[in-house]
PDB file of C-alpha atoms in Angstrom:
ATOM      1  CA  UNK Y   1      -7.843  35.275 -60.040  1.00 75.00           C
ATOM      2  CA  UNK Y   2      -5.578  35.451 -62.700  1.00 89.00           C
ATOM      3  CA  UNK Y   3      -5.929  33.120 -65.504  1.00 92.00           C
ATOM      4  CA  UNK Y   4      -2.474  31.227 -66.464  1.00 95.00           C
ATOM      5  CA  UNK Y   5      -2.173  32.033 -70.049  1.00 96.00           C
ATOM      6  CA  UNK Y   6       0.561  30.054 -70.693  1.00 96.00           C
ATOM      7  CA  UNK Y   7      -1.102  26.634 -69.128  1.00 97.00           C
ATOM      8  CA  UNK Y   8      -4.483  27.379 -70.872  1.00 97.00           C
ATOM      9  CA  UNK Y   9      -2.688  27.856 -74.315  1.00 96.00           C
ATOM     10  CA  UNK Y  10      -0.638  24.538 -73.913  1.00 97.00           C
ATOM     11  CA  UNK Y  11      -4.062  22.569 -72.700  1.00 97.00           C
ATOM     12  CA  UNK Y  12      -6.142  24.112 -75.564  1.00 96.00           C
ATOM     13  CA  UNK Y  13      -3.643  22.797 -78.102  1.00 96.00           C
ATOM     14  CA  UNK Y  14      -3.415  19.457 -76.585  1.00 95.00           C
ATOM     15  CA  UNK Y  15      -7.288  19.165 -76.487  1.00 95.00           C
ATOM     16  CA  UNK Y  16      -7.618  20.200 -80.142  1.00 95.00           C
ATOM     17  CA  UNK Y  17      -4.912  17.674 -81.261  1.00 94.00           C
ATOM     18  CA  UNK Y  18      -6.521  14.852 -79.240  1.00 92.00           C
ATOM     19  CA  UNK Y  19     -10.145  15.578 -80.248  1.00 91.00           C
ATOM     20  CA  UNK Y  20      -9.983  17.561 -83.457  1.00 92.00           C
ATOM     21  CA  UNK Y  21     -12.147  19.997 -81.601  1.00 92.00           C
ATOM     22  CA  UNK Y  22     -12.088  23.315 -83.703  1.00 91.00           C
ATOM     23  CA  UNK Y  23     -14.787  25.523 -82.431  1.00 92.00           C
ATOM     24  CA  UNK Y  24     -14.616  28.537 -79.820  1.00 88.00           C
ATOM     25  CA  UNK Y  25     -12.899  27.118 -76.618  1.00 94.00           C
ATOM     26  CA  UNK Y  26     -12.837  29.820 -74.043  1.00 94.00           C
ATOM     27  CA  UNK Y  27     -11.588  29.471 -70.613  1.00 96.00           C
ATOM     28  CA  UNK Y  28     -13.378  30.549 -67.310  1.00 95.00           C
ATOM     29  CA  UNK Y  29     -13.656  29.884 -63.714  1.00 96.00           C
ATOM     30  CA  UNK Y  30     -16.838  29.630 -61.562  1.00 96.00           C
ATOM     31  CA  UNK Y  31     -17.610  31.902 -58.840  1.00 92.00           C
ATOM     32  CA  UNK Y  32     -16.200  34.917 -57.738  1.00 90.00           C
ATOM     33  CA  UNK Y  33     -12.774  34.015 -55.943  1.00 94.00           C
ATOM     34  CA  UNK Y  34      -9.956  31.767 -56.401  1.00 95.00           C
ATOM     35  CA  UNK Y  35     -11.442  29.431 -53.078  1.00 96.00           C
ATOM     36  CA  UNK Y  36     -14.831  29.330 -55.344  1.00 96.00           C
ATOM     37  CA  UNK Y  37     -13.387  28.491 -58.583  1.00 96.00           C
ATOM     38  CA  UNK Y  38     -11.128  25.694 -56.879  1.00 96.00           C
ATOM     39  CA  UNK Y  39     -14.267  24.195 -54.918  1.00 96.00           C
ATOM     40  CA  UNK Y  40     -16.512  24.264 -58.028  1.00 97.00           C
ATOM     41  CA  UNK Y  41     -13.870  23.059 -60.606  1.00 97.00           C
ATOM     42  CA  UNK Y  42     -13.326  20.238 -58.261  1.00 95.00           C
ATOM     43  CA  UNK Y  43     -17.326  19.383 -58.154  1.00 95.00           C
ATOM     44  CA  UNK Y  44     -17.244  19.311 -61.748  1.00 95.00           C
ATOM     45  CA  UNK Y  45     -14.063  16.878 -62.095  1.00 94.00           C
ATOM     46  CA  UNK Y  46     -15.566  14.351 -59.541  1.00 88.00           C
ATOM     47  CA  UNK Y  47     -18.733  14.254 -61.011  1.00 84.00           C
ATOM     48  CA  UNK Y  48     -21.077  15.849 -58.442  1.00 85.00           C
ATOM     49  CA  UNK Y  49     -21.691  19.404 -60.527  1.00 93.00           C
ATOM     50  CA  UNK Y  50     -23.392  19.184 -63.793  1.00 93.00           C
ATOM     51  CA  UNK Y  51     -25.077  22.437 -63.846  1.00 95.00           C
ATOM     52  CA  UNK Y  52     -24.694  26.196 -63.052  1.00 97.00           C
ATOM     53  CA  UNK Y  53     -26.502  29.234 -63.106  1.00 97.00           C
ATOM     54  CA  UNK Y  54     -25.815  32.855 -63.790  1.00 95.00           C
ATOM     55  CA  UNK Y  55     -27.624  35.990 -63.477  1.00 95.00           C
ATOM     56  CA  UNK Y  56     -28.343  37.382 -67.342  1.00 94.00           C
ATOM     57  CA  UNK Y  57     -27.556  40.453 -66.101  1.00 93.00           C
ATOM     58  CA  UNK Y  58     -24.043  39.705 -64.984  1.00 91.00           C
ATOM     59  CA  UNK Y  59     -23.340  37.802 -68.067  1.00 87.00           C
ATOM     60  CA  UNK Y  60     -21.647  38.876 -71.386  1.00 81.00           C
ATOM     61  CA  UNK Y  61     -24.464  39.079 -73.665  1.00 71.00           C
ATOM     62  CA  UNK Y  62     -21.850  38.352 -76.395  1.00 72.00           C
ATOM     63  CA  UNK Y  63     -20.688  35.282 -75.208  1.00 82.00           C
ATOM     64  CA  UNK Y  64     -23.611  33.218 -73.885  1.00 87.00           C
ATOM     65  CA  UNK Y  65     -23.194  29.471 -73.436  1.00 91.00           C
ATOM     66  CA  UNK Y  66     -25.181  27.315 -76.261  1.00 92.00           C
ATOM     67  CA  UNK Y  67     -25.898  24.005 -76.811  1.00 93.00           C
ATOM     68  CA  UNK Y  68     -22.931  21.960 -78.240  1.00 92.00           C
ATOM     69  CA  UNK Y  69     -20.228  24.531 -77.078  1.00 94.00           C
ATOM     70  CA  UNK Y  70     -17.352  23.587 -75.374  1.00 96.00           C
ATOM     71  CA  UNK Y  71     -15.140  25.457 -72.523  1.00 97.00           C
ATOM     72  CA  UNK Y  72     -12.249  25.137 -70.393  1.00 98.00           C
ATOM     73  CA  UNK Y  73     -13.012  25.193 -66.432  1.00 98.00           C
ATOM     74  CA  UNK Y  74      -9.859  27.051 -64.525  1.00 97.00           C
ATOM     75  CA  UNK Y  75      -9.062  26.026 -61.054  1.00 97.00           C
ATOM     76  CA  UNK Y  76      -8.301  28.267 -58.345  1.00 96.00           C
ATOM     77  CA  UNK Y  77      -4.858  29.165 -59.494  1.00 96.00           C
ATOM     78  CA  UNK Y  78      -6.159  29.874 -63.063  1.00 96.00           C
ATOM     79  CA  UNK Y  79      -5.103  27.005 -64.498  1.00 97.00           C
ATOM     80  CA  UNK Y  80      -7.197  24.354 -66.622  1.00 97.00           C
ATOM     81  CA  UNK Y  81      -8.992  21.583 -64.603  1.00 97.00           C
ATOM     82  CA  UNK Y  82     -11.277  20.186 -67.137  1.00 97.00           C
ATOM     83  CA  UNK Y  83     -13.407  20.631 -70.384  1.00 97.00           C
ATOM     84  CA  UNK Y  84     -17.080  20.939 -70.307  1.00 96.00           C
ATOM     85  CA  UNK Y  85     -19.862  20.931 -73.176  1.00 95.00           C
ATOM     86  CA  UNK Y  86     -23.348  23.079 -72.864  1.00 95.00           C
ATOM     87  CA  UNK Y  87     -26.039  20.568 -73.218  1.00 93.00           C
ATOM     88  CA  UNK Y  88     -28.861  22.469 -72.251  1.00 93.00           C
ATOM     89  CA  UNK Y  89     -29.682  26.401 -72.004  1.00 95.00           C
ATOM     90  CA  UNK Y  90     -32.806  28.024 -70.408  1.00 95.00           C
ATOM     91  CA  UNK Y  91     -33.736  31.511 -69.319  1.00 96.00           C
ATOM     92  CA  UNK Y  92     -36.231  31.773 -66.412  1.00 97.00           C
ATOM     93  CA  UNK Y  93     -36.794  33.745 -63.405  1.00 98.00           C
ATOM     94  CA  UNK Y  94     -34.565  33.035 -60.355  1.00 97.00           C
ATOM     95  CA  UNK Y  95     -37.614  31.754 -58.411  1.00 96.00           C
ATOM     96  CA  UNK Y  96     -38.164  29.099 -61.319  1.00 95.00           C
ATOM     97  CA  UNK Y  97     -35.465  26.855 -59.867  1.00 94.00           C
ATOM     98  CA  UNK Y  98     -36.730  23.513 -59.058  1.00 88.00           C
ATOM     99  CA  UNK Y  99     -35.220  20.452 -56.777  1.00 83.00           C
ATOM    100  CA  UNK Y 100     -34.038  18.893 -60.069  1.00 84.00           C
ATOM    101  CA  UNK Y 101     -31.743  21.730 -60.866  1.00 90.00           C
ATOM    102  CA  UNK Y 102     -30.458  22.476 -57.470  1.00 89.00           C
ATOM    103  CA  UNK Y 103     -29.563  18.685 -57.406  1.00 86.00           C
ATOM    104  CA  UNK Y 104     -27.828  18.681 -60.635  1.00 91.00           C
ATOM    105  CA  UNK Y 105     -25.696  21.908 -60.139  1.00 93.00           C
ATOM    106  CA  UNK Y 106     -24.172  19.661 -57.038  1.00 90.00           C
ATOM    107  CA  UNK Y 107     -23.277  22.536 -54.277  1.00 90.00           C
ATOM    108  CA  UNK Y 108     -24.111  22.279 -50.723  1.00 86.00           C
ATOM    109  CA  UNK Y 109     -26.408  19.514 -49.611  1.00 80.00           C
ATOM    110  CA  UNK Y 110     -27.948  19.514 -53.354  1.00 83.00           C
ATOM    111  CA  UNK Y 111     -31.382  20.820 -51.809  1.00 83.00           C
ATOM    112  CA  UNK Y 112     -33.403  23.480 -53.398  1.00 87.00           C
ATOM    113  CA  UNK Y 113     -33.527  25.132 -50.019  1.00 88.00           C
ATOM    114  CA  UNK Y 114     -29.746  25.239 -49.939  1.00 89.00           C
ATOM    115  CA  UNK Y 115     -29.229  26.341 -53.615  1.00 94.00           C
ATOM    116  CA  UNK Y 116     -31.753  29.392 -53.179  1.00 95.00           C
ATOM    117  CA  UNK Y 117     -29.849  30.291 -49.909  1.00 96.00           C
ATOM    118  CA  UNK Y 118     -26.504  30.284 -51.457  1.00 96.00           C
ATOM    119  CA  UNK Y 119     -27.141  31.638 -54.794  1.00 96.00           C
ATOM    120  CA  UNK Y 120     -29.157  34.618 -53.138  1.00 96.00           C
ATOM    121  CA  UNK Y 121     -26.309  35.443 -51.234  1.00 95.00           C
ATOM    122  CA  UNK Y 122     -23.912  35.248 -54.407  1.00 95.00           C
ATOM    123  CA  UNK Y 123     -25.891  37.103 -56.524  1.00 96.00           C
ATOM    124  CA  UNK Y 124     -26.597  39.815 -53.963  1.00 95.00           C
ATOM    125  CA  UNK Y 125     -23.066  40.136 -53.534  1.00 93.00           C
ATOM    126  CA  UNK Y 126     -22.955  40.558 -57.696  1.00 93.00           C
ATOM    127  CA  UNK Y 127     -25.467  43.228 -57.645  1.00 94.00           C
ATOM    128  CA  UNK Y 128     -23.061  45.661 -56.140  1.00 91.00           C
ATOM    129  CA  UNK Y 129     -21.444  45.217 -59.372  1.00 90.00           C
ATOM    130  CA  UNK Y 130     -24.352  45.016 -61.423  1.00 90.00           C
ATOM    131  CA  UNK Y 131     -25.872  48.225 -59.829  1.00 93.00           C
ATOM    132  CA  UNK Y 132     -29.360  46.503 -60.149  1.00 94.00           C
ATOM    133  CA  UNK Y 133     -31.055  44.805 -57.082  1.00 95.00           C
ATOM    134  CA  UNK Y 134     -31.362  41.134 -57.470  1.00 96.00           C
ATOM    135  CA  UNK Y 135     -34.683  39.043 -56.400  1.00 95.00           C
ATOM    136  CA  UNK Y 136     -36.630  36.301 -57.620  1.00 96.00           C
ATOM    137  CA  UNK Y 137     -38.037  37.735 -60.854  1.00 97.00           C
ATOM    138  CA  UNK Y 138     -34.265  38.427 -62.189  1.00 96.00           C
ATOM    139  CA  UNK Y 139     -33.935  36.241 -65.226  1.00 96.00           C
ATOM    140  CA  UNK Y 140     -31.186  33.908 -64.785  1.00 97.00           C
ATOM    141  CA  UNK Y 141     -29.427  31.353 -67.457  1.00 96.00           C
ATOM    142  CA  UNK Y 142     -29.991  27.950 -65.847  1.00 97.00           C
ATOM    143  CA  UNK Y 143     -27.371  25.678 -67.809  1.00 96.00           C
ATOM    144  CA  UNK Y 144     -26.563  21.931 -67.916  1.00 94.00           C
ATOM    145  CA  UNK Y 145     -23.593  20.410 -69.010  1.00 94.00           C
ATOM    146  CA  UNK Y 146     -21.425  17.428 -69.394  1.00 92.00           C
ATOM    147  CA  UNK Y 147     -17.942  16.465 -68.401  1.00 93.00           C
ATOM    148  CA  UNK Y 148     -15.632  15.797 -71.583  1.00 94.00           C
ATOM    149  CA  UNK Y 149     -12.165  15.697 -70.104  1.00 94.00           C
ATOM    150  CA  UNK Y 150     -11.200  14.160 -67.998  1.00 92.00           C
ATOM    151  CA  UNK Y 151     -13.283  11.594 -69.067  1.00 83.00           C
ATOM    152  CA  UNK Y 152     -16.187  11.383 -66.177  1.00 75.00           C
ATOM    153  CA  UNK Y 153     -16.040   9.228 -62.878  1.00 72.00           C
ATOM    154  CA  UNK Y 154     -17.797   5.719 -63.457  1.00 73.00           C
ATOM    155  CA  UNK Y 155     -21.464   5.796 -61.852  1.00 69.00           C
ATOM    156  CA  UNK Y 156     -22.182   2.173 -61.853  1.00 81.00           C
ATOM    157  CA  UNK Y 157     -26.193   1.962 -63.325  1.00 90.00           C
ATOM    158  CA  UNK Y 158     -28.587  -0.709 -62.524  1.00 93.00           C
ATOM    159  CA  UNK Y 159     -30.513   0.354 -65.986  1.00 95.00           C
ATOM    160  CA  UNK Y 160     -28.787   2.239 -68.658  1.00 94.00           C
ATOM    161  CA  UNK Y 161     -31.159   2.538 -71.840  1.00 92.00           C
ATOM    162  CA  UNK Y 162     -33.273   5.011 -73.771  1.00 88.00           C
ATOM    163  CA  UNK Y 163     -31.289   7.885 -72.437  1.00 90.00           C
ATOM    164  CA  UNK Y 164     -32.351   6.500 -68.905  1.00 94.00           C
ATOM    165  CA  UNK Y 165     -30.023   5.620 -66.286  1.00 94.00           C
ATOM    166  CA  UNK Y 166     -31.096   4.565 -62.939  1.00 94.00           C
ATOM    167  CA  UNK Y 167     -28.467   3.995 -59.732  1.00 91.00           C
ATOM    168  CA  UNK Y 168     -29.237   3.552 -55.871  1.00 85.00           C
ATOM    169  CA  UNK Y 169     -29.487   6.588 -53.938  1.00 80.00           C
ATOM    170  CA  UNK Y 170     -26.740   7.148 -51.388  1.00 73.00           C
ATOM    171  CA  UNK Y 171     -26.996   8.107 -48.088  1.00 64.00           C
ATOM    172  CA  UNK Y 172     -25.769  11.338 -48.006  1.00 66.00           C
ATOM    173  CA  UNK Y 173     -28.417  12.374 -50.722  1.00 73.00           C
ATOM    174  CA  UNK Y 174     -31.164  11.775 -48.141  1.00 69.00           C
ATOM    175  CA  UNK Y 175     -31.637  15.729 -47.750  1.00 69.00           C
ATOM    176  CA  UNK Y 176     -32.777  15.829 -51.521  1.00 71.00           C
ATOM    177  CA  UNK Y 177     -34.862  12.920 -51.088  1.00 72.00           C
ATOM    178  CA  UNK Y 178     -36.704  14.680 -48.300  1.00 68.00           C
ATOM    179  CA  UNK Y 179     -37.015  17.931 -50.172  1.00 67.00           C
ATOM    180  CA  UNK Y 180     -38.426  16.206 -53.103  1.00 68.00           C
ATOM    181  CA  UNK Y 181     -40.711  13.766 -51.256  1.00 69.00           C
ATOM    182  CA  UNK Y 182     -41.384  15.941 -48.267  1.00 63.00           C
ATOM    183  CA  UNK Y 183     -42.713  14.129 -44.692  1.00 57.00           C
ATOM    184  CA  UNK Y 184     -44.178  11.616 -46.345  1.00 53.00           C
ATOM    185  CA  UNK Y 185     -40.636   9.968 -46.057  1.00 50.00           C
ATOM    186  CA  UNK Y 186     -40.334   9.065 -42.291  1.00 43.00           C
ATOM    187  CA  UNK Y 187     -36.934   8.044 -40.803  1.00 42.00           C
ATOM    188  CA  UNK Y 188     -38.259   4.678 -41.041  1.00 42.00           C
ATOM    189  CA  UNK Y 189     -38.664   4.633 -44.419  1.00 41.00           C
ATOM    190  CA  UNK Y 190     -35.001   4.849 -45.024  1.00 42.00           C
ATOM    191  CA  UNK Y 191     -33.470   2.074 -43.453  1.00 39.00           C
ATOM    192  CA  UNK Y 192     -30.335  -0.172 -44.018  1.00 36.00           C
ATOM    193  CA  UNK Y 193     -31.777  -3.078 -46.263  1.00 36.00           C
ATOM    194  CA  UNK Y 194     -31.492  -6.684 -46.034  1.00 36.00           C
ATOM    195  CA  UNK Y 195     -30.693  -9.564 -48.250  1.00 38.00           C
ATOM    196  CA  UNK Y 196     -27.405  -8.144 -49.607  1.00 42.00           C
ATOM    197  CA  UNK Y 197     -28.267  -4.709 -50.577  1.00 42.00           C
ATOM    198  CA  UNK Y 198     -25.065  -2.680 -49.785  1.00 41.00           C
ATOM    199  CA  UNK Y 199     -25.144  -0.975 -46.059  1.00 38.00           C
ATOM    200  CA  UNK Y 200     -24.250   2.127 -47.407  1.00 41.00           C
ATOM    201  CA  UNK Y 201     -26.807   2.670 -49.433  1.00 46.00           C
ATOM    202  CA  UNK Y 202     -30.212   3.958 -49.002  1.00 56.00           C
ATOM    203  CA  UNK Y 203     -33.280   1.744 -50.264  1.00 77.00           C
ATOM    204  CA  UNK Y 204     -34.176   4.172 -53.090  1.00 87.00           C
ATOM    205  CA  UNK Y 205     -33.255   4.722 -56.470  1.00 91.00           C
ATOM    206  CA  UNK Y 206     -32.302   7.918 -58.527  1.00 91.00           C
ATOM    207  CA  UNK Y 207     -33.224   8.225 -62.304  1.00 93.00           C
ATOM    208  CA  UNK Y 208     -31.904  10.523 -64.819  1.00 91.00           C
ATOM    209  CA  UNK Y 209     -33.313  11.340 -68.244  1.00 91.00           C
ATOM    210  CA  UNK Y 210     -30.578  12.765 -70.623  1.00 87.00           C
ATOM    211  CA  UNK Y 211     -28.703  14.371 -68.087  1.00 83.00           C
ATOM    212  CA  UNK Y 212     -31.441  15.695 -65.902  1.00 88.00           C
ATOM    213  CA  UNK Y 213     -32.553  14.130 -62.598  1.00 87.00           C
ATOM    214  CA  UNK Y 214     -35.908  12.782 -63.418  1.00 90.00           C
ATOM    215  CA  UNK Y 215     -37.319  10.656 -60.795  1.00 90.00           C
ATOM    216  CA  UNK Y 216     -36.879   8.529 -57.513  1.00 90.00           C
ATOM    217  CA  UNK Y 217     -38.199   5.459 -56.230  1.00 90.00           C
ATOM    218  CA  UNK Y 218     -38.394   4.594 -52.476  1.00 86.00           C
ATOM    219  CA  UNK Y 219     -38.688   0.761 -51.265  1.00 86.00           C
ATOM    220  CA  UNK Y 220     -38.486  -1.445 -48.410  1.00 80.00           C
ATOM    221  CA  UNK Y 221     -37.201  -5.043 -49.321  1.00 80.00           C
ATOM    222  CA  UNK Y 222     -37.497  -7.917 -47.045  1.00 77.00           C
ATOM    223  CA  UNK Y 223     -37.514 -11.611 -47.882  1.00 79.00           C
ATOM    224  CA  UNK Y 224     -40.882 -11.858 -48.185  1.00 84.00           C
ATOM    225  CA  UNK Y 225     -41.829  -8.577 -50.115  1.00 84.00           C
ATOM    226  CA  UNK Y 226     -40.411  -5.917 -51.658  1.00 86.00           C
ATOM    227  CA  UNK Y 227     -42.524  -2.894 -50.863  1.00 86.00           C
ATOM    228  CA  UNK Y 228     -42.453   0.541 -53.210  1.00 88.00           C
ATOM    229  CA  UNK Y 229     -43.013   3.174 -50.558  1.00 82.00           C
ATOM    230  CA  UNK Y 230     -43.336   6.118 -52.479  1.00 84.00           C
ATOM    231  CA  UNK Y 231     -42.216   7.570 -55.918  1.00 87.00           C
ATOM    232  CA  UNK Y 232     -41.977  10.748 -57.276  1.00 86.00           C
ATOM    233  CA  UNK Y 233     -41.232  11.747 -61.050  1.00 87.00           C
ATOM    234  CA  UNK Y 234     -40.139  14.861 -62.209  1.00 82.00           C
ATOM    235  CA  UNK Y 235     -40.978  14.601 -66.083  1.00 80.00           C
ATOM    236  CA  UNK Y 236     -43.964  12.694 -67.526  1.00 78.00           C
ATOM    237  CA  UNK Y 237     -41.854  10.197 -69.662  1.00 79.00           C
ATOM    238  CA  UNK Y 238     -43.153   6.777 -69.102  1.00 91.00           C
ATOM    239  CA  UNK Y 239     -39.633   5.315 -69.651  1.00 93.00           C
ATOM    240  CA  UNK Y 240     -38.154   6.947 -66.606  1.00 94.00           C
ATOM    241  CA  UNK Y 241     -41.209   5.005 -64.252  1.00 93.00           C
ATOM    242  CA  UNK Y 242     -40.806   1.956 -66.192  1.00 94.00           C
ATOM    243  CA  UNK Y 243     -36.808   2.018 -65.850  1.00 95.00           C
ATOM    244  CA  UNK Y 244     -36.865   2.718 -62.079  1.00 95.00           C
ATOM    245  CA  UNK Y 245     -39.408  -0.434 -61.613  1.00 94.00           C
ATOM    246  CA  UNK Y 246     -36.858  -2.559 -63.882  1.00 96.00           C
ATOM    247  CA  UNK Y 247     -33.947  -1.456 -61.579  1.00 95.00           C
ATOM    248  CA  UNK Y 248     -36.034  -2.468 -58.345  1.00 94.00           C
ATOM    249  CA  UNK Y 249     -36.755  -5.880 -60.275  1.00 94.00           C
ATOM    250  CA  UNK Y 250     -32.853  -6.351 -60.932  1.00 93.00           C
ATOM    251  CA  UNK Y 251     -32.176  -5.717 -57.138  1.00 88.00           C
ATOM    252  CA  UNK Y 252     -35.283  -7.873 -56.167  1.00 89.00           C
ATOM    253  CA  UNK Y 253     -33.860 -10.874 -58.497  1.00 89.00           C
ATOM    254  CA  UNK Y 254     -30.344  -9.980 -57.281  1.00 85.00           C
ATOM    255  CA  UNK Y 255     -31.147 -10.404 -53.398  1.00 80.00           C
ATOM    256  CA  UNK Y 256     -33.638 -12.925 -53.825  1.00 84.00           C
ATOM    257  CA  UNK Y 257     -36.268 -10.577 -52.004  1.00 84.00           C
ATOM    258  CA  UNK Y 258     -40.058 -11.081 -52.008  1.00 87.00           C
ATOM    259  CA  UNK Y 259     -42.436 -10.132 -54.616  1.00 91.00           C
ATOM    260  CA  UNK Y 260     -42.747  -6.345 -55.711  1.00 90.00           C
ATOM    261  CA  UNK Y 261     -46.052  -4.868 -54.024  1.00 87.00           C
ATOM    262  CA  UNK Y 262     -47.057  -1.145 -53.224  1.00 81.00           C
ATOM    263  CA  UNK Y 263     -47.155   0.239 -49.849  1.00 66.00           C
TER     264      UNK Y 263
END
């Protein structure tokens, strides 16, 4: 894919004029094909993709991302699609990836299994160019980022405080929930809730802490009780657990469900 240098220059000038940003603003495309670049750029703009992983051996050692740095993301035609800001960078073995990172990368069904399968195929393909084999021990650069331009799409939250946001889990996010909680969540635990709860939402809540997926809480509401079925936390921050329970309390009061109990 050939970058559209004229479009990139115009976009860069407009962004700098609008924001006053004066630091390095390089442009890049995700993946290794126009099709992949287009697909992943759209995931960023739509709000699902907030992380990326790069094989360290396949990265430019003189141009690695660092927190606070901004980047122009190109689409499949080599034109600017958006601007992102690197928030967090960690180098760790490929095998160290966890469900939270797979979810934040926003690709496929967002489960760790699907993430590993897709990235193993990609890095194995890149190994032909790098000249060394790829395996679980290879160092990978795990990066989380934020969408700067255009403005990220709104994500209504029940709780938004102390860097923690909580929102209902959607039905399409169920595979990730099962990856995290295992077989402890049976089909009957993910049902349409009563009392006005949105029919297209699962009775579960998702918490994010400073841009990282931090925990989930599965519950079963009814007019007589609101039962916490199970919960899982990917951080030991008490504010995450408190935020999840406060969000459940908001839903309970809104829809007049019964008292909250533990299952």
